Amino acid sequence: VMILTNWEEKSIDDIFKELNTKSSGLNKKQVDENIQKYGKNILKEESKDSTIKKILMQFSEPLTILLIIAAVISALINNIIDAAVIILVVIINAYLGYSQEKKAEDAIEKLKSISKNHAVVMRDNKKQQIDAEDVTVGDILVVEEGDCCAADIRLIEEYDLKVDESALSGESLPIKKYTEQDLENKHSNIVFMDTYITTGRGVGVVVATGMDTEIGKIATL
């Protein structure tokens, strides 16, 4: 279910006034102030487990628990060598499990850094490419065919713009976007974060970033 705001109902002039921006974009001071106010343009992830917790989790597998019980029983009946061998196997298994998980996490983090999204914005009347996480409310964002929209934007300009919103709404067909509201689609003048531009080009003012976007609100729910 989409959790719509009323940005789609406001005029561009009212939005510019409310967000203290203009078609030439924000200046550096405004960008710094807005990032301080609204935070980075990122979707929060669940906190990662500590190293100690990850290691302890290696001992929580049913088979590992059975081996530990077997080691204890062996020790109680004075089969010390058997107990020592079993404990050694358990420790080696835990080490291998932890190291494999660590390598997988490191690989994912490297992939994330390589595939970091970028965005094109107007700032001080100049077009700039920046990291998507540095996009802030009030920015003038330019989107083109093949782009993943970096934030929720209210369209100022559009040229045959169609957007794939399947990640957000489940709609499989690309949605035509306009600079004004369409009677059949009240958010036809909004392009949402993490939706893909299938055709055309658009320019919009950023009205929400990070967890304040529609995809961020759904993630929170």
C-alpha positions as CSV (number, residue, x, y, z in Angstrom):
1,V,0.0,0.0,0.0
2,M,1.4,3.4,-1.0
3,I,1.6,6.0,1.8
4,L,1.1,9.2,-0.2
5,T,2.0,12.7,1.0
6,N,0.3,15.8,-0.5
7,W,3.4,16.9,-2.5
8,E,1.6,15.8,-5.7
9,E,-1.2,18.4,-4.9
10,K,1.0,21.4,-4.4
11,S,2.2,23.8,-7.1
12,I,5.9,23.9,-8.0
13,D,6.1,27.5,-6.7
14,D,4.6,26.5,-3.3
15,I,7.1,23.5,-3.1
16,F,10.0,25.8,-4.0
17,K,8.9,28.2,-1.3
18,E,8.4,25.5,1.3
19,L,11.7,23.8,0.6
20,N,13.7,27.1,0.1
21,T,14.9,26.0,-3.3
22,K,14.7,27.0,-7.0
23,S,15.1,25.5,-10.5
24,S,18.9,26.3,-10.5
25,G,19.3,24.1,-7.4
26,L,20.6,24.5,-3.9
27,N,23.9,26.2,-3.0
28,K,26.6,24.4,-0.9
29,K,25.5,26.0,2.4
30,Q,21.9,24.9,1.8
31,V,23.1,21.4,0.9
32,D,25.1,21.1,4.1
33,E,22.2,22.5,6.2
34,N,19.7,20.1,4.6
35,I,21.9,17.0,5.0
36,Q,22.3,18.0,8.7
37,K,18.5,18.4,9.0
38,Y,17.2,15.4,7.0
39,G,20.2,13.1,7.3
40,K,21.9,11.0,4.6
41,N,19.8,9.6,1.7
42,I,20.0,6.0,2.8
43,L,17.7,3.3,3.8
44,K,18.6,2.0,7.3
45,E,19.7,-1.6,7.5
46,E,19.3,-3.9,10.5
47,S,22.2,-3.7,13.0
48,K,24.8,-6.4,12.4
49,D,25.6,-9.0,15.0
50,S,28.8,-8.6,17.0
51,T,31.8,-10.9,16.4
52,I,31.2,-12.6,19.7
53,K,27.6,-13.3,18.9
54,K,28.5,-14.6,15.5
55,I,31.0,-17.0,17.0
56,L,28.5,-18.2,19.7
57,M,25.9,-18.8,17.0
58,Q,28.3,-21.3,15.5
59,F,27.8,-23.5,18.6
60,S,23.9,-23.3,18.4
61,E,23.5,-25.7,15.5
62,P,21.7,-29.0,16.6
63,L,24.5,-31.2,15.4
64,T,27.1,-29.1,17.2
65,I,25.1,-29.3,20.4
66,L,24.9,-33.1,20.1
67,L,28.7,-33.2,19.7
68,I,29.2,-31.1,22.8
69,I,26.9,-33.4,24.7
70,A,28.8,-36.4,23.4
71,A,32.1,-34.7,24.5
72,V,30.7,-34.1,28.0
73,I,29.5,-37.7,28.3
74,S,32.9,-39.0,27.1
75,A,34.6,-36.9,29.7
76,L,32.3,-38.1,32.5
77,I,33.1,-41.8,31.6
78,N,36.8,-40.9,31.5
79,N,37.2,-41.2,27.7
80,I,39.3,-38.0,27.8
81,I,40.9,-38.6,24.3
82,D,37.5,-39.0,22.7
83,A,36.2,-35.9,24.5
84,A,39.2,-33.8,23.4
85,V,38.9,-35.0,19.7
86,I,35.2,-34.1,19.7
87,I,35.8,-30.6,21.2
88,L,38.6,-30.0,18.7
89,V,36.2,-30.9,15.8
90,V,33.6,-28.6,17.3
91,I,36.1,-25.7,17.6
92,I,37.4,-26.2,14.0
93,N,33.9,-26.4,12.7
94,A,32.9,-23.2,14.4
95,Y,36.0,-21.4,13.1
96,L,35.4,-22.5,9.5
97,G,31.7,-21.5,9.8
98,Y,32.6,-18.1,11.2
99,S,35.4,-17.4,8.6
100,Q,33.1,-18.4,5.7
101,E,30.4,-16.0,6.9
102,K,32.9,-13.2,7.4
103,K,34.3,-13.7,3.9
104,A,30.7,-13.7,2.4
105,E,29.9,-10.4,4.3
106,D,33.2,-8.8,3.2
107,A,32.4,-9.8,-0.4
108,I,28.9,-8.3,-0.2
109,E,30.3,-5.0,1.2
110,K,32.8,-4.8,-1.6
111,L,30.0,-5.4,-4.2
112,K,28.0,-2.6,-2.5
113,S,30.9,-0.1,-2.8
114,I,31.5,-1.1,-6.4
115,S,27.8,-0.7,-7.4
116,K,27.2,2.5,-5.4
117,N,24.4,4.5,-7.0
118,H,25.0,7.9,-8.4
119,A,22.7,10.8,-9.2
120,V,22.7,13.9,-11.4
121,V,21.6,17.1,-9.7
122,M,21.5,20.8,-10.4
123,R,23.4,22.8,-7.8
124,D,24.3,26.5,-8.1
125,N,22.9,26.3,-11.7
126,K,25.5,23.6,-12.6
127,K,24.8,20.0,-13.4
128,Q,26.8,17.6,-11.1
129,Q,27.1,13.9,-10.6
130,I,27.1,12.9,-6.9
131,D,26.7,9.8,-4.8
132,A,23.0,9.0,-4.4
133,E,23.4,9.1,-0.6
134,D,24.4,12.8,-0.8
135,V,21.1,13.8,-2.5
136,T,19.0,16.0,-0.1
137,V,15.6,17.6,0.1
138,G,15.3,20.6,-2.2
139,D,17.9,19.2,-4.7
140,I,16.9,19.4,-8.4
141,L,17.3,15.9,-9.6
142,V,17.7,14.9,-13.3
143,V,16.6,11.3,-14.3
144,E,17.1,9.6,-17.6
145,E,16.3,6.3,-19.2
146,G,18.1,3.5,-17.3
147,D,18.4,5.5,-14.1
148,C,17.3,4.3,-10.7
149,C,15.6,7.4,-9.1
150,A,17.7,8.4,-6.0
151,A,14.8,10.0,-4.0
152,D,11.1,10.9,-4.1
153,I,10.8,13.8,-6.6
154,R,8.0,16.1,-7.7
155,L,8.4,16.6,-11.5
156,I,9.2,20.0,-12.9
157,E,9.9,18.8,-16.5
158,E,9.3,15.6,-18.3
159,Y,9.9,14.3,-21.8
160,D,8.1,11.1,-22.7
161,L,8.9,9.9,-19.2
162,K,7.8,6.4,-18.2
163,V,8.8,4.7,-14.9
164,D,8.8,1.1,-13.7
165,E,7.2,1.1,-10.2
166,S,6.9,-2.6,-9.8
167,A,9.3,-2.6,-6.8
168,L,6.9,-0.2,-5.0
169,S,3.4,-0.9,-6.2
170,G,3.6,-4.3,-7.9
171,E,2.5,-2.8,-11.2
172,S,4.3,-4.6,-14.0
173,L,3.8,-2.1,-16.8
174,P,5.8,1.2,-16.9
175,I,3.8,4.2,-15.7
176,K,3.6,7.4,-17.7
177,K,4.6,10.5,-15.7
178,Y,3.5,14.1,-16.1
179,T,4.3,17.4,-14.5
180,E,0.7,17.7,-13.4
181,Q,-1.7,15.3,-11.7
182,D,-3.5,12.9,-13.9
183,L,-7.1,12.2,-13.0
184,E,-6.6,8.4,-13.1
185,N,-3.3,8.5,-11.3
186,K,-3.0,11.1,-8.5
187,H,0.7,10.6,-8.1
188,S,1.5,10.8,-11.8
189,N,3.7,13.8,-11.1
190,I,5.8,12.0,-8.5
191,V,8.8,9.7,-9.2
192,F,9.6,7.5,-6.3
193,M,12.9,6.4,-4.9
194,D,14.2,3.0,-6.2
195,T,11.9,3.1,-9.2
196,Y,13.5,2.8,-12.7
197,I,13.2,5.1,-15.7
198,T,12.3,3.0,-18.6
199,T,12.0,5.7,-21.3
200,G,12.4,9.5,-21.5
201,R,13.8,12.1,-19.2
202,G,12.7,14.1,-16.3
203,V,13.7,16.8,-13.9
204,G,12.2,17.1,-10.4
205,V,12.6,18.7,-7.0
206,V,13.5,16.2,-4.2
207,V,10.7,16.2,-1.6
208,A,11.8,13.2,0.5
209,T,15.0,11.2,1.0
210,G,16.0,8.0,2.9
211,M,13.5,6.6,5.4
212,D,11.1,9.5,4.6
213,T,10.5,8.3,1.1
214,E,7.6,6.0,0.2
215,I,9.9,3.0,0.0
216,G,11.4,4.0,3.3
217,K,8.0,4.2,5.0
218,I,7.1,0.8,3.6
219,A,10.4,-0.6,4.9
220,T,9.6,0.9,8.3
221,L,6.2,-0.8,8.4
